[in-house]
């Protein structure tokens, strides 16, 4: 019997440019989450209105959704590295403006209404930059590693992203308590500069040669949508994420749980925000040796089911530690679907369409995360915080049941 060669768990990380890429992914994720957490907490302290937290997500989602398809079209035809660098500069500018808005000596007697309008305007600017950054980042990744390392690289890139999602919220709560809101924004600005330098270290990746016809903008965008909607495994994979996080996500309204339900303050909010990513990171470390791609579709449906159940239990919990455990489980289950979805998105799209497919995926993700944040804030105001979260978990279970009945053919698909 011929023995299989042992799997090199660290194969992707041995490639220098992939290391720069995932280090940037870690840093920019942590940095933007630090900014998001402290800004959300500050807004809730000022307004005591959960809808204001939802509007943070909506302000970023509107320009992101409007522009990400064009961003994907651009990523398929232009230098992806330059798109990343320019996008980072715009995000950096937005963070500088946010810092200035909270300086009385600079803005003078700015009214609360004017300040809020400026904050949401800056968030729209950052959302605009993300509309270009996200498809460029997703479409450059497959060119940093050979094809046989796609699953391995998807696991590591997700792990670094999740590590950033752990460090960011946890550090945000402590920074807010230790050095204050203004100084934390200075830390954010400094970290964004480091992100810019990491992207600079990645060598320019040429656009691959393709025999595909050159299309105009409208036809190019239509082609990207057609591919997604005609490739069933891609469509169902991103749809599951859309509906589960859209209805079942609770991240946006965690300041309400921290302040009014669990009464744990800013530091407790940091732990609550970090808990899903801690669960995700631990699961992803396990999946570097035991990837979930063998029975991919079965594993994805089970993971989304677990996500919905954990969300329902979290909604009913009044114990801080039980809430942390349930949030950790939501992250663990979500990480399984993330690995499977990222592997699908690296294997199935042709090279000349990666930017547009990444953009369509980005629209689904933005709809689930940012619009989901608005939905969470709105329902929390209309129904109350606990009933709205419980409803989200129930809807998630209904969605996964429906998808199961429509996608049984995908149980035969093998990604590894």
GROMACS .gro file of C-alpha atoms in nm:
model
  416
    1UNK     CA    1   0.000   0.000   0.000
    2UNK     CA    2   0.132   0.345  -0.094
    3UNK     CA    3   0.119   0.589   0.195
    4UNK     CA    4   0.002   0.942   0.131
    5UNK     CA    5   0.252   1.220   0.194
    6UNK     CA    6   0.176   1.409   0.517
    7UNK     CA    7  -0.016   1.731   0.474
    8UNK     CA    8   0.197   2.043   0.523
    9UNK     CA    9  -0.026   2.248   0.749
   10UNK     CA   10   0.189   2.560   0.701
   11UNK     CA   11   0.238   2.531   0.325
   12UNK     CA   12   0.067   2.860   0.236
   13UNK     CA   13   0.246   3.052   0.512
   14UNK     CA   14   0.583   2.952   0.364
   15UNK     CA   15   0.508   3.186   0.071
   16UNK     CA   16   0.628   3.540   0.168
   17UNK     CA   17   0.364   3.735  -0.027
   18UNK     CA   18   0.083   3.529   0.123
   19UNK     CA   19   0.226   3.606   0.466
   20UNK     CA   20   0.215   3.981   0.393
   21UNK     CA   21  -0.142   3.939   0.270
   22UNK     CA   22  -0.270   3.757   0.580
   23UNK     CA   23  -0.080   3.989   0.815
   24UNK     CA   24  -0.257   4.280   0.648
   25UNK     CA   25  -0.587   4.092   0.674
   26UNK     CA   26  -0.531   4.047   1.047
   27UNK     CA   27  -0.435   4.409   1.105
   28UNK     CA   28  -0.701   4.580   0.899
   29UNK     CA   29  -0.972   4.356   1.046
   30UNK     CA   30  -0.858   4.428   1.402
   31UNK     CA   31  -0.815   4.799   1.331
   32UNK     CA   32  -1.153   4.860   1.171
   33UNK     CA   33  -1.325   4.658   1.444
   34UNK     CA   34  -1.152   4.863   1.714
   35UNK     CA   35  -1.290   5.173   1.543
   36UNK     CA   36  -1.634   5.020   1.499
   37UNK     CA   37  -1.664   4.902   1.862
   38UNK     CA   38  -1.556   5.229   2.024
   39UNK     CA   39  -1.766   5.434   1.782
   40UNK     CA   40  -2.074   5.220   1.842
   41UNK     CA   41  -2.029   5.236   2.218
   42UNK     CA   42  -1.978   5.612   2.208
   43UNK     CA   43  -2.287   5.659   1.993
   44UNK     CA   44  -2.499   5.446   2.226
   45UNK     CA   45  -2.378   5.643   2.528
   46UNK     CA   46  -2.471   5.967   2.349
   47UNK     CA   47  -2.812   5.859   2.212
   48UNK     CA   48  -2.920   5.545   2.405
   49UNK     CA   49  -3.094   5.438   2.083
   50UNK     CA   50  -3.022   5.091   1.931
   51UNK     CA   51  -3.132   5.222   1.591
   52UNK     CA   52  -2.825   5.448   1.587
   53UNK     CA   53  -2.612   5.134   1.605
   54UNK     CA   54  -2.802   4.986   1.311
   55UNK     CA   55  -2.745   5.302   1.108
   56UNK     CA   56  -2.369   5.252   1.143
   57UNK     CA   57  -2.401   4.934   0.936
   58UNK     CA   58  -2.642   5.090   0.688
   59UNK     CA   59  -2.414   5.390   0.627
   60UNK     CA   60  -2.134   5.157   0.515
   61UNK     CA   61  -2.358   4.913   0.329
   62UNK     CA   62  -2.525   5.160   0.090
   63UNK     CA   63  -2.209   5.277  -0.094
   64UNK     CA   64  -2.049   4.931  -0.066
   65UNK     CA   65  -2.339   4.760  -0.240
   66UNK     CA   66  -2.370   5.039  -0.496
   67UNK     CA   67  -2.003   5.029  -0.594
   68UNK     CA   68  -1.869   4.679  -0.527
   69UNK     CA   69  -1.980   4.540  -0.865
   70UNK     CA   70  -1.790   4.817  -1.039
   71UNK     CA   71  -1.504   4.747  -0.798
   72UNK     CA   72  -1.509   4.383  -0.906
   73UNK     CA   73  -1.513   4.484  -1.273
   74UNK     CA   74  -1.214   4.710  -1.204
   75UNK     CA   75  -1.029   4.437  -1.011
   76UNK     CA   76  -1.054   4.206  -1.314
   77UNK     CA   77  -0.895   4.467  -1.542
   78UNK     CA   78  -0.660   4.680  -1.332
   79UNK     CA   79  -0.367   4.635  -1.095
   80UNK     CA   80  -0.521   4.485  -0.782
   81UNK     CA   81  -0.239   4.607  -0.559
   82UNK     CA   82  -0.294   4.970  -0.662
   83UNK     CA   83  -0.667   4.938  -0.593
   84UNK     CA   84  -0.587   4.809  -0.243
   85UNK     CA   85  -0.345   5.093  -0.175
   86UNK     CA   86  -0.581   5.370  -0.290
   87UNK     CA   87  -0.868   5.217  -0.095
   88UNK     CA   88  -0.657   5.206   0.220
   89UNK     CA   89  -0.569   5.573   0.177
   90UNK     CA   90  -0.939   5.664   0.166
   91UNK     CA   91  -1.010   5.454   0.477
   92UNK     CA   92  -0.717   5.625   0.651
   93UNK     CA   93  -0.857   5.967   0.556
   94UNK     CA   94  -1.196   5.869   0.700
   95UNK     CA   95  -1.038   5.770   1.032
   96UNK     CA   96  -0.852   6.101   1.051
   97UNK     CA   97  -1.178   6.289   0.995
   98UNK     CA   98  -1.349   6.086   1.270
   99UNK     CA   99  -1.071   6.186   1.509
  100UNK     CA  100  -1.110   6.554   1.417
  101UNK     CA  101  -1.489   6.544   1.462
  102UNK     CA  102  -1.445   6.461   1.830
  103UNK     CA  103  -1.195   6.740   1.898
  104UNK     CA  104  -1.382   7.045   2.043
  105UNK     CA  105  -1.077   7.264   1.991
  106UNK     CA  106  -1.087   7.191   1.617
  107UNK     CA  107  -1.456   7.167   1.528
  108UNK     CA  108  -1.573   7.427   1.779
  109UNK     CA  109  -1.935   7.420   1.893
  110UNK     CA  110  -2.052   7.145   1.659
  111UNK     CA  111  -2.408   7.039   1.746
  112UNK     CA  112  -2.490   6.675   1.816
  113UNK     CA  113  -2.694   6.655   1.496
  114UNK     CA  114  -2.408   6.792   1.287
  115UNK     CA  115  -2.162   6.559   1.456
  116UNK     CA  116  -2.380   6.254   1.392
  117UNK     CA  117  -2.428   6.358   1.029
  118UNK     CA  118  -2.052   6.389   0.985
  119UNK     CA  119  -1.988   6.051   1.148
  120UNK     CA  120  -2.236   5.874   0.919
  121UNK     CA  121  -2.094   6.062   0.620
  122UNK     CA  122  -1.745   5.935   0.705
  123UNK     CA  123  -1.879   5.581   0.742
  124UNK     CA  124  -2.025   5.612   0.392
  125UNK     CA  125  -1.681   5.721   0.268
  126UNK     CA  126  -1.524   5.413   0.431
  127UNK     CA  127  -1.798   5.195   0.280
  128UNK     CA  128  -1.714   5.341  -0.060
  129UNK     CA  129  -1.349   5.244  -0.018
  130UNK     CA  130  -1.447   4.895   0.093
  131UNK     CA  131  -1.650   4.859  -0.226
  132UNK     CA  132  -1.319   4.864  -0.414
  133UNK     CA  133  -1.094   4.709  -0.150
  134UNK     CA  134  -1.299   4.394  -0.090
  135UNK     CA  135  -1.317   4.251  -0.446
  136UNK     CA  136  -0.952   4.344  -0.512
  137UNK     CA  137  -0.844   4.168  -0.193
  138UNK     CA  138  -1.051   3.856  -0.264
  139UNK     CA  139  -0.942   3.833  -0.627
  140UNK     CA  140  -0.569   3.877  -0.562
  141UNK     CA  141  -0.556   3.595  -0.307
  142UNK     CA  142  -0.572   3.300  -0.554
  143UNK     CA  143  -0.268   3.441  -0.739
  144UNK     CA  144  -0.053   3.434  -0.425
  145UNK     CA  145  -0.058   3.054  -0.384
  146UNK     CA  146  -0.067   2.755  -0.621
  147UNK     CA  147  -0.402   2.591  -0.689
  148UNK     CA  148  -0.330   2.285  -0.474
  149UNK     CA  149  -0.304   2.514  -0.171
  150UNK     CA  150  -0.640   2.688  -0.217
  151UNK     CA  151  -0.811   2.505   0.071
  152UNK     CA  152  -0.506   2.548   0.294
  153UNK     CA  153  -0.479   2.920   0.211
  154UNK     CA  154  -0.854   2.969   0.266
  155UNK     CA  155  -0.819   2.820   0.614
  156UNK     CA  156  -0.519   3.036   0.704
  157UNK     CA  157  -0.658   3.359   0.558
  158UNK     CA  158  -0.982   3.302   0.749
  159UNK     CA  159  -0.784   3.221   1.064
  160UNK     CA  160  -0.586   3.544   1.043
  161UNK     CA  161  -0.908   3.734   0.973
  162UNK     CA  162  -1.071   3.573   1.276
  163UNK     CA  163  -0.764   3.645   1.488
  164UNK     CA  164  -0.804   4.011   1.394
  165UNK     CA  165  -1.171   3.987   1.482
  166UNK     CA  166  -1.073   3.858   1.826
  167UNK     CA  167  -0.797   4.107   1.899
  168UNK     CA  168  -0.990   4.406   1.762
  169UNK     CA  169  -1.303   4.402   1.980
  170UNK     CA  170  -1.121   4.277   2.289
  171UNK     CA  171  -0.851   4.544   2.259
  172UNK     CA  172  -1.114   4.808   2.181
  173UNK     CA  173  -1.284   4.768   2.517
  174UNK     CA  174  -0.958   4.790   2.710
  175UNK     CA  175  -0.822   5.081   2.505
  176UNK     CA  176  -1.149   5.270   2.553
  177UNK     CA  177  -1.122   5.221   2.930
  178UNK     CA  178  -0.746   5.286   2.958
  179UNK     CA  179  -0.663   5.565   2.713
  180UNK     CA  180  -1.004   5.701   2.611
  181UNK     CA  181  -1.191   5.738   2.286
  182UNK     CA  182  -0.967   6.000   2.122
  183UNK     CA  183  -0.638   5.820   2.185
  184UNK     CA  184  -0.785   5.492   2.062
  185UNK     CA  185  -0.862   5.662   1.731
  186UNK     CA  186  -0.495   5.764   1.710
  187UNK     CA  187  -0.400   5.396   1.751
  188UNK     CA  188  -0.640   5.312   1.467
  189UNK     CA  189  -0.475   5.566   1.235
  190UNK     CA  190  -0.127   5.430   1.314
  191UNK     CA  191  -0.233   5.070   1.245
  192UNK     CA  192  -0.386   5.167   0.910
  193UNK     CA  193  -0.047   5.308   0.808
  194UNK     CA  194   0.110   4.969   0.889
  195UNK     CA  195  -0.155   4.800   0.671
  196UNK     CA  196  -0.057   5.026   0.383
  197UNK     CA  197   0.309   4.928   0.422
  198UNK     CA  198   0.225   4.556   0.423
  199UNK     CA  199   0.039   4.584   0.092
  200UNK     CA  200   0.337   4.772  -0.050
  201UNK     CA  201   0.551   4.462   0.016
  202UNK     CA  202   0.337   4.246  -0.215
  203UNK     CA  203   0.482   4.239  -0.564
  204UNK     CA  204   0.254   4.349  -0.845
  205UNK     CA  205   0.048   4.062  -0.981
  206UNK     CA  206  -0.018   4.083  -1.357
  207UNK     CA  207  -0.368   4.027  -1.489
  208UNK     CA  208  -0.374   3.667  -1.619
  209UNK     CA  209  -0.399   3.614  -1.993
  210UNK     CA  210  -0.750   3.505  -2.091
  211UNK     CA  211  -0.922   3.411  -2.415
  212UNK     CA  212  -1.250   3.550  -2.285
  213UNK     CA  213  -1.394   3.837  -2.491
  214UNK     CA  214  -1.348   4.191  -2.359
  215UNK     CA  215  -1.691   4.313  -2.244
  216UNK     CA  216  -1.830   4.654  -2.166
  217UNK     CA  217  -1.911   4.745  -1.807
  218UNK     CA  218  -2.279   4.647  -1.824
  219UNK     CA  219  -2.219   4.311  -1.992
  220UNK     CA  220  -1.923   4.245  -1.764
  221UNK     CA  221  -2.135   4.291  -1.453
  222UNK     CA  222  -2.416   4.079  -1.598
  223UNK     CA  223  -2.168   3.802  -1.672
  224UNK     CA  224  -2.057   3.798  -1.308
  225UNK     CA  225  -2.416   3.771  -1.185
  226UNK     CA  226  -2.498   3.501  -1.440
  227UNK     CA  227  -2.206   3.288  -1.325
  228UNK     CA  228  -2.312   3.309  -0.960
  229UNK     CA  229  -2.679   3.238  -1.025
  230UNK     CA  230  -2.605   2.956  -1.271
  231UNK     CA  231  -2.352   2.782  -1.044
  232UNK     CA  232  -2.574   2.625  -0.782
  233UNK     CA  233  -2.310   2.550  -0.519
  234UNK     CA  234  -2.182   2.909  -0.531
  235UNK     CA  235  -2.533   3.054  -0.513
  236UNK     CA  236  -2.648   2.840  -0.221
  237UNK     CA  237  -2.321   2.885  -0.030
  238UNK     CA  238  -2.337   3.265  -0.029
  239UNK     CA  239  -2.717   3.265   0.016
  240UNK     CA  240  -2.689   3.062   0.336
  241UNK     CA  241  -2.446   3.315   0.478
  242UNK     CA  242  -2.666   3.604   0.364
  243UNK     CA  243  -2.981   3.489   0.539
  244UNK     CA  244  -2.824   3.338   0.852
  245UNK     CA  245  -2.621   3.650   0.939
  246UNK     CA  246  -2.887   3.892   0.808
  247UNK     CA  247  -3.146   3.757   1.050
  248UNK     CA  248  -2.936   3.577   1.311
  249UNK     CA  249  -2.647   3.819   1.363
  250UNK     CA  250  -2.635   3.999   1.698
  251UNK     CA  251  -2.301   4.181   1.681
  252UNK     CA  252  -2.443   4.525   1.604
  253UNK     CA  253  -2.662   4.540   1.914
  254UNK     CA  254  -2.414   4.390   2.161
  255UNK     CA  255  -2.371   4.735   2.324
  256UNK     CA  256  -2.736   4.702   2.433
  257UNK     CA  257  -2.667   4.362   2.591
  258UNK     CA  258  -2.349   4.494   2.756
  259UNK     CA  259  -2.514   4.805   2.900
  260UNK     CA  260  -2.875   4.709   2.974
  261UNK     CA  261  -2.908   4.329   2.995
  262UNK     CA  262  -2.577   4.184   3.117
  263UNK     CA  263  -2.454   4.515   3.269
  264UNK     CA  264  -2.083   4.454   3.203
  265UNK     CA  265  -1.978   4.790   3.056
  266UNK     CA  266  -1.716   4.864   2.791
  267UNK     CA  267  -1.472   4.590   2.894
  268UNK     CA  268  -1.751   4.332   2.896
  269UNK     CA  269  -1.854   4.453   2.552
  270UNK     CA  270  -1.499   4.384   2.432
  271UNK     CA  271  -1.524   4.025   2.553
  272UNK     CA  272  -1.869   3.982   2.400
  273UNK     CA  273  -1.746   4.113   2.064
  274UNK     CA  274  -1.438   3.890   2.077
  275UNK     CA  275  -1.620   3.570   2.180
  276UNK     CA  276  -1.749   3.471   1.831
  277UNK     CA  277  -1.404   3.511   1.685
  278UNK     CA  278  -1.238   3.315   1.965
  279UNK     CA  279  -1.472   3.026   1.887
  280UNK     CA  280  -1.402   3.068   1.517
  281UNK     CA  281  -1.025   3.080   1.558
  282UNK     CA  282  -1.010   2.768   1.774
  283UNK     CA  283  -1.226   2.585   1.521
  284UNK     CA  284  -1.012   2.704   1.230
  285UNK     CA  285  -0.691   2.591   1.398
  286UNK     CA  286  -0.849   2.247   1.424
  287UNK     CA  287  -0.956   2.266   1.059
  288UNK     CA  288  -0.600   2.330   0.938
  289UNK     CA  289  -0.542   1.959   1.005
  290UNK     CA  290  -0.901   1.840   0.959
  291UNK     CA  291  -1.058   2.052   0.682
  292UNK     CA  292  -1.439   2.039   0.655
  293UNK     CA  293  -1.433   2.009   0.275
  294UNK     CA  294  -1.471   1.631   0.237
  295UNK     CA  295  -1.845   1.627   0.308
  296UNK     CA  296  -1.866   1.997   0.240
  297UNK     CA  297  -2.235   2.057   0.188
  298UNK     CA  298  -2.347   1.838   0.478
  299UNK     CA  299  -2.100   2.019   0.706
  300UNK     CA  300  -2.217   2.359   0.588
  301UNK     CA  301  -2.585   2.287   0.660
  302UNK     CA  302  -2.502   2.144   1.003
  303UNK     CA  303  -2.289   2.448   1.082
  304UNK     CA  304  -2.563   2.698   0.994
  305UNK     CA  305  -2.811   2.494   1.201
  306UNK     CA  306  -2.577   2.514   1.500
  307UNK     CA  307  -2.541   2.889   1.444
  308UNK     CA  308  -2.918   2.935   1.466
  309UNK     CA  309  -2.955   2.726   1.783
  310UNK     CA  310  -2.669   2.908   1.959
  311UNK     CA  311  -2.826   3.244   1.865
  312UNK     CA  312  -3.158   3.144   2.025
  313UNK     CA  313  -2.989   3.034   2.349
  314UNK     CA  314  -2.787   3.358   2.359
  315UNK     CA  315  -3.104   3.564   2.324
  316UNK     CA  316  -3.249   3.400   2.637
  317UNK     CA  317  -2.935   3.418   2.849
  318UNK     CA  318  -2.896   3.664   3.136
  319UNK     CA  319  -2.568   3.508   3.250
  320UNK     CA  320  -2.252   3.674   3.115
  321UNK     CA  321  -2.053   3.350   3.091
  322UNK     CA  322  -2.331   3.153   2.921
  323UNK     CA  323  -2.367   3.443   2.675
  324UNK     CA  324  -1.993   3.428   2.602
  325UNK     CA  325  -2.012   3.054   2.537
  326UNK     CA  326  -2.307   3.089   2.301
  327UNK     CA  327  -2.139   3.370   2.110
  328UNK     CA  328  -1.827   3.155   2.089
  329UNK     CA  329  -2.035   2.874   1.940
  330UNK     CA  330  -2.186   3.107   1.680
  331UNK     CA  331  -1.833   3.193   1.571
  332UNK     CA  332  -1.726   2.827   1.568
  333UNK     CA  333  -2.019   2.723   1.351
  334UNK     CA  334  -1.981   3.024   1.124
  335UNK     CA  335  -1.611   2.947   1.068
  336UNK     CA  336  -1.698   2.609   0.918
  337UNK     CA  337  -1.925   2.769   0.657
  338UNK     CA  338  -1.663   3.042   0.593
  339UNK     CA  339  -1.392   2.786   0.509
  340UNK     CA  340  -1.623   2.592   0.280
  341UNK     CA  341  -1.751   2.905   0.106
  342UNK     CA  342  -1.403   3.050   0.054
  343UNK     CA  343  -1.279   2.721  -0.091
  344UNK     CA  344  -1.578   2.712  -0.329
  345UNK     CA  345  -1.509   3.071  -0.438
  346UNK     CA  346  -1.146   2.988  -0.513
  347UNK     CA  347  -1.214   2.664  -0.703
  348UNK     CA  348  -1.515   2.738  -0.923
  349UNK     CA  349  -1.479   3.091  -1.075
  350UNK     CA  350  -1.249   3.122  -1.381
  351UNK     CA  351  -0.950   3.356  -1.339
  352UNK     CA  352  -1.090   3.633  -1.558
  353UNK     CA  353  -1.408   3.655  -1.345
  354UNK     CA  354  -1.269   3.635  -0.992
  355UNK     CA  355  -1.309   4.007  -0.920
  356UNK     CA  356  -1.673   4.016  -1.030
  357UNK     CA  357  -1.764   3.695  -0.847
  358UNK     CA  358  -1.590   3.831  -0.536
  359UNK     CA  359  -1.793   4.151  -0.576
  360UNK     CA  360  -2.123   3.962  -0.596
  361UNK     CA  361  -2.018   3.763  -0.290
  362UNK     CA  362  -1.924   4.093  -0.123
  363UNK     CA  363  -2.273   4.231  -0.188
  364UNK     CA  364  -2.424   3.924  -0.023
  365UNK     CA  365  -2.185   3.957   0.272
  366UNK     CA  366  -2.246   4.330   0.309
  367UNK     CA  367  -2.620   4.272   0.294
  368UNK     CA  368  -2.590   4.013   0.571
  369UNK     CA  369  -2.347   4.210   0.791
  370UNK     CA  370  -2.414   4.581   0.747
  371UNK     CA  371  -2.781   4.567   0.646
  372UNK     CA  372  -2.820   4.291   0.902
  373UNK     CA  373  -2.686   4.537   1.159
  374UNK     CA  374  -2.953   4.788   1.056
  375UNK     CA  375  -3.219   4.515   1.073
  376UNK     CA  376  -3.099   4.420   1.422
  377UNK     CA  377  -3.113   4.779   1.545
  378UNK     CA  378  -3.454   4.843   1.391
  379UNK     CA  379  -3.614   4.523   1.525
  380UNK     CA  380  -3.458   4.580   1.867
  381UNK     CA  381  -3.631   4.919   1.879
  382UNK     CA  382  -3.964   4.785   1.750
  383UNK     CA  383  -3.982   4.444   1.925
  384UNK     CA  384  -3.734   4.471   2.207
  385UNK     CA  385  -3.378   4.339   2.205
  386UNK     CA  386  -3.436   3.982   2.328
  387UNK     CA  387  -3.740   3.899   2.108
  388UNK     CA  388  -3.565   4.035   1.797
  389UNK     CA  389  -3.257   3.815   1.849
  390UNK     CA  390  -3.468   3.508   1.923
  391UNK     CA  391  -3.667   3.567   1.603
  392UNK     CA  392  -3.342   3.588   1.408
  393UNK     CA  393  -3.232   3.247   1.532
  394UNK     CA  394  -3.566   3.091   1.442
  395UNK     CA  395  -3.557   3.242   1.091
  396UNK     CA  396  -3.205   3.100   1.044
  397UNK     CA  397  -3.331   2.749   1.120
  398UNK     CA  398  -3.620   2.792   0.877
  399UNK     CA  399  -3.382   2.909   0.601
  400UNK     CA  400  -3.141   2.618   0.643
  401UNK     CA  401  -3.435   2.374   0.635
  402UNK     CA  402  -3.556   2.523   0.307
  403UNK     CA  403  -3.208   2.517   0.152
  404UNK     CA  404  -3.166   2.151   0.259
  405UNK     CA  405  -3.478   2.053   0.064
  406UNK     CA  406  -3.352   2.233  -0.249
  407UNK     CA  407  -2.986   2.133  -0.248
  408UNK     CA  408  -2.963   1.760  -0.181
  409UNK     CA  409  -2.773   1.711  -0.508
  410UNK     CA  410  -2.482   1.910  -0.361
  411UNK     CA  411  -2.415   1.641  -0.099
  412UNK     CA  412  -2.219   1.456  -0.370
  413UNK     CA  413  -1.980   1.749  -0.433
  414UNK     CA  414  -1.622   1.696  -0.314
  415UNK     CA  415  -1.390   1.992  -0.259
  416UNK     CA  416  -1.092   1.783  -0.148
   0.00000   0.00000   0.00000
